[in-house]
Structure formats: C-alpha cells, structure tokens
Tab-separated table of C-alpha atoms in Angstrom:
chain	number	residue	atom	x	y	z
T	1351	SER	CA	-3.988	-20.010	-20.832
T	1352	GLY	CA	-0.469	-18.463	-19.899
T	1353	ALA	CA	-1.460	-14.859	-20.955
T	1354	ARG	CA	-4.555	-15.529	-18.446
T	1355	ALA	CA	-2.298	-16.624	-15.803
T	1356	ALA	CA	-0.233	-13.670	-15.991
T	1357	THR	CA	-3.000	-11.212	-16.072
T	1358	ARG	CA	-4.718	-12.612	-13.190
T	1359	ARG	CA	-1.828	-12.982	-11.067
T	1360	LEU	CA	-0.157	-9.686	-11.811
T	1361	THR	CA	-2.888	-7.151	-12.011
T	1362	GLU	CA	-3.628	-7.437	-8.489
T	1363	GLU	CA	-1.113	-4.820	-8.079
T	1364	PRO	CA	-2.433	-1.218	-8.484
T	1365	LEU	CA	-1.185	0.380	-11.734
T	1366	GLY	CA	2.022	1.981	-11.269
T	1367	ALA	CA	2.893	-0.189	-8.306
T	1368	THR	CA	6.499	-1.413	-7.725
T	1369	ASP	CA	8.076	-3.594	-5.471
T	1370	ASP	CA	10.958	-3.368	-2.842
T	1371	TRP	CA	13.485	-4.092	-6.050
T	1372	GLY	CA	11.661	-2.026	-8.391
T	1373	CYS	CA	9.541	-4.429	-10.306
T	1374	ASP	CA	6.423	-3.155	-12.167
T	1375	PRO	CA	3.810	-6.110	-12.511
T	1376	ALA	CA	1.916	-4.163	-15.354
T	1377	LEU	CA	5.084	-3.937	-17.184
T	1378	VAL	CA	5.847	-7.433	-16.496
T	1379	ARG	CA	2.639	-8.975	-17.672
T	1380	ASN	CA	2.843	-6.858	-21.271
T	1381	ILE	CA	6.554	-8.310	-21.469
T	1382	MET	CA	5.267	-12.008	-20.747
T	1383	LEU	CA	2.600	-11.398	-23.585
T	1384	LEU	CA	5.501	-10.272	-25.859
T	1385	ALA	CA	7.854	-13.455	-24.942
T	1386	GLN	CA	5.324	-15.765	-25.805
T	1387	LEU	CA	5.251	-14.390	-29.278
T	1388	ARG	CA	9.247	-14.948	-29.582
T	1389	TRP	CA	9.371	-18.160	-27.480
T	1390	ASP	CA	7.025	-21.037	-27.033
T	1391	VAL	CA	8.700	-22.756	-24.085
T	1392	SER	CA	7.622	-26.203	-22.861
T	1393	THR	CA	8.518	-26.627	-19.077
T	1394	GLY	CA	9.145	-29.565	-17.280
T	1395	GLY	CA	9.792	-30.558	-13.561
T	1396	ASP	CA	7.974	-27.378	-12.208
T	1397	GLN	CA	6.531	-29.970	-9.706
T	1398	HIS	CA	9.593	-29.872	-7.731
T	1399	LEU	CA	9.641	-26.125	-6.791
T	1400	PRO	CA	8.159	-24.832	-3.557
T	1401	LYS	CA	4.611	-23.386	-3.750
T	1402	ARG	CA	5.258	-20.543	-0.873
T	1403	ALA	CA	9.106	-20.750	-0.246
T	1404	GLY	CA	11.799	-19.001	-2.061
T	1405	ALA	CA	13.964	-21.048	-4.533
T	1406	LEU	CA	17.265	-20.430	-6.613
T	1407	ILE	CA	17.008	-22.009	-9.694
T	1408	VAL	CA	20.586	-22.022	-11.819
T	1409	VAL	CA	20.053	-22.590	-15.686
T	1410	ASN	CA	22.610	-23.212	-18.290
T	1411	SER	CA	22.911	-20.269	-20.892
T	1412	PRO	CA	24.168	-21.181	-24.169
T	1413	ARG	CA	26.074	-18.592	-26.420
T	1414	PHE	CA	23.390	-16.162	-27.939
T	1415	SER	CA	20.708	-17.476	-25.831
T	1416	ALA	CA	18.315	-15.274	-23.492
T	1417	SER	CA	17.730	-18.475	-21.678
T	1418	PRO	CA	17.611	-16.613	-17.971
T	1419	LEU	CA	15.054	-14.512	-19.106
T	1420	PHE	CA	12.842	-17.003	-21.018
T	1421	ALA	CA	13.131	-19.371	-18.305
T	1422	ALA	CA	11.773	-16.870	-15.605
T	1423	PHE	CA	8.942	-15.972	-17.549
T	1424	ALA	CA	8.319	-19.722	-18.366
T	1425	ILE	CA	8.551	-20.801	-14.795
T	1426	SER	CA	6.526	-17.872	-13.779
T	1427	GLU	CA	3.684	-19.243	-16.183
T	1428	ALA	CA	4.154	-22.645	-14.791
T	1429	ILE	CA	3.936	-21.998	-10.987
T	1430	ASP	CA	1.736	-18.939	-11.020
T	1431	ARG	CA	4.238	-16.669	-8.920
T	1432	PRO	CA	6.363	-13.867	-10.123
T	1433	VAL	CA	9.808	-15.269	-10.791
T	1434	ARG	CA	12.915	-13.043	-10.853
T	1435	PHE	CA	16.245	-13.314	-12.963
T	1436	VAL	CA	19.817	-12.256	-11.814
T	1437	GLY	CA	22.203	-10.608	-13.850
T	1438	ARG	CA	21.114	-6.996	-14.790
T	1439	SER	CA	23.267	-3.994	-15.138
T	1440	ASP	CA	23.378	-0.971	-12.710
T	1441	THR	CA	24.811	1.399	-15.127
T	1442	ASP	CA	22.614	1.831	-18.318
T	1443	VAL	CA	19.049	1.838	-19.726
T	1444	ARG	CA	18.880	-1.461	-20.269
T	1445	GLY	CA	19.506	-2.220	-15.946
T	1446	SER	CA	16.535	0.011	-15.445
T	1447	PHE	CA	14.393	-1.881	-17.835
T	1448	SER	CA	15.866	-5.450	-16.512
T	1449	ARG	CA	14.898	-3.722	-12.821
T	1450	ARG	CA	11.685	-2.987	-14.027
T	1451	ILE	CA	10.457	-6.393	-15.304
T	1452	GLY	CA	12.058	-8.426	-12.596
T	1453	GLY	CA	15.806	-8.234	-12.762
T	1454	LEU	CA	18.152	-8.290	-9.684
T	1455	LEU	CA	21.826	-6.925	-9.342
T	1456	ASN	CA	24.502	-9.634	-9.739
T	1457	HIS	CA	25.110	-9.258	-6.276
T	1458	PRO	CA	25.114	-11.695	-3.196
T	1459	ASP	CA	22.978	-9.273	-1.096
T	1460	GLU	CA	20.475	-8.413	-3.380
T	1461	LEU	CA	19.674	-12.165	-4.221
T	1462	ALA	CA	19.922	-12.924	-0.494
T	1463	GLY	CA	17.614	-10.198	0.498
T	1464	ALA	CA	15.168	-11.635	-2.546
T	1465	LEU	CA	15.441	-15.321	-1.366
T	1466	ARG	CA	14.789	-14.072	2.208
T	1467	ALA	CA	11.618	-12.597	1.101
T	1468	GLN	CA	10.492	-15.789	-0.409
T	1469	GLN	CA	11.065	-14.934	-4.208
T	1470	VAL	CA	11.820	-17.384	-6.653
T	1471	VAL	CA	14.835	-16.648	-8.792
T	1472	VAL	CA	16.789	-17.854	-11.992
T	1473	MET	CA	20.429	-17.413	-12.396
T	1474	ALA	CA	22.576	-18.355	-15.254
T	1475	ALA	CA	25.550	-20.161	-15.539
T	1476	GLY	CA	28.449	-19.047	-17.518
T	1477	SER	CA	28.449	-19.734	-21.131
T	1478	ALA	CA	30.145	-22.288	-22.358
T	1479	ALA	CA	31.879	-23.223	-26.081
T	1480	GLY	CA	29.637	-25.863	-27.113
T	1481	MET	CA	25.536	-27.386	-26.902
T	1482	ARG	CA	26.533	-30.144	-24.216
T	1483	ARG	CA	28.578	-28.135	-21.507
T	1484	VAL	CA	27.609	-25.791	-18.877
T	1485	GLY	CA	29.844	-22.766	-17.823
T	1486	THR	CA	31.218	-21.647	-14.237
T	1487	VAL	CA	28.639	-21.175	-11.524
T	1488	ASP	CA	29.336	-17.994	-9.310
T	1489	HIS	CA	29.614	-19.572	-6.046
T	1490	THR	CA	28.864	-16.398	-4.133
T	1491	LEU	CA	25.560	-16.252	-5.382
T	1492	ILE	CA	24.973	-19.787	-4.495
T	1493	GLY	CA	26.626	-19.238	-1.015
T	1494	ALA	CA	23.735	-16.286	-0.427
T	1495	ALA	CA	21.026	-19.137	-1.276
T	1496	LEU	CA	22.638	-21.524	1.287
T	1497	ALA	CA	22.920	-19.033	3.705
T	1498	THR	CA	19.505	-18.000	3.689
T	1499	GLY	CA	18.153	-21.963	3.654
T	1500	THR	CA	17.209	-21.710	0.141
T	1501	ARG	CA	17.069	-24.496	-1.931
T	1502	VAL	CA	19.159	-24.564	-5.268
T	1503	PHE	CA	17.407	-26.469	-8.220
T	1504	PRO	CA	19.563	-27.285	-11.325
T	1505	ALA	CA	17.882	-26.480	-14.563
T	1506	ALA	CA	18.523	-26.990	-18.175
T	1507	ALA	CA	17.371	-24.994	-21.384
T	1508	THR	CA	17.673	-25.574	-24.932
T	1509	SER	CA	16.917	-23.208	-27.531
T	1510	THR	CA	18.579	-21.582	-30.713
T	1511	PRO	CA	18.761	-17.988	-31.414
T	1512	PHE	CA	16.482	-18.186	-34.455
T	1513	ALA	CA	14.292	-20.987	-33.352
T	1514	ARG	CA	10.833	-20.275	-31.363
T	1515	HIS	CA	10.602	-23.467	-29.587
T	1516	ALA	CA	12.691	-23.745	-26.723
T	1517	ARG	CA	12.502	-26.377	-23.720
T	1518	LEU	CA	13.403	-25.720	-19.689
T	1519	GLU	CA	13.647	-28.959	-17.595
T	1520	ILE	CA	14.185	-28.331	-13.687
T	1521	GLY	CA	15.450	-30.712	-11.498
T	1522	SER	CA	15.321	-31.954	-8.257
T	1523	SER	CA	16.812	-29.582	-5.593
T	1524	THR	CA	20.547	-30.057	-4.687
T	1525	ARG	CA	21.755	-30.864	-1.553
T	1526	PRO	CA	23.641	-28.491	0.536
C-alpha cells in the first residue's frame, strides 16, 4: 500500500520535472520503493502533523543511523505528502543526489523557503553517545521555522545499522 501511495502522489508530475529545490518526484518514488526493501518502519503520531501546512520535524539521529532519510520516507508514506530532509552537502555527487530525492541544505534560508512553501521537512539532531541521548539541535534552523510561523514537532527514531525494523514516533508540536 505504501508503494501504491508513493506512486499515486508522486507520478502526478510530468516525467523529468523537478521542483524549486531540484527534487525529482520520479526518482523519489523509485528510492522510496528501494527504501521499503531496506527499512520496515512503523510510524506513530503522524496524526499530529498538519494536513496542508508546513511543519518541521526534529528527529534524533543515533550514530550510524540514516534516521532523517528513513523518517522522511516513512512520514511521506504515512501522510501522503512529499517530505524533505535537511542536511545535504552542496559540494559533491552525494549532495546532488540528495537534492534530487528531497534534500535541503543545512542553511536557515533554504529551510525557511521550504517552510514558507508549506513543505514538511525532517531535520536531525546531532548524534550523541548512547542510545538514550539526543545530540544538539541547530538553533538557527529552529529559529527559521519559528520566524515563518511553522510548528515544530519532536520525533524519536529507533533503529540499528543491521536490522530491518525501525520505529518512528512523532510527538505533539512544541510551544514557540
């Protein structure tokens, strides 16, 4: 059903089309299908997210985890909307590929632009030692969300580098 939802939503764009941030919906659809082979993500709390407005979701990022990426794909499937992630590089081939699958630069202006356009964006907190700790959060990115009037949602991801199952739980929005 997730593949069906991804295909239905993302194929409405003409083939080869990209949006203002360089995201290619056809490539995203294919990557989501591959991601479903890698991760089996159960998502909770997606009912907290707005149906049409923008949102910033801050997720923990344990070491050796791709939690922002699998969180973006899992949330996209759960809410039937494209979801972007923050943290792509602007200098290498991986950065170009990340842009094509919805990655945004780790810069407040780019995040603010996406949030003003009513995009849902996932951002990772810094990694921390230990499974029960959350690293630092870039206050300039949170500030960009608050400046645009966008709600910020905390999320917790659990996964291991070698297991297929992952869990993502989204909390209620924080107060400004």
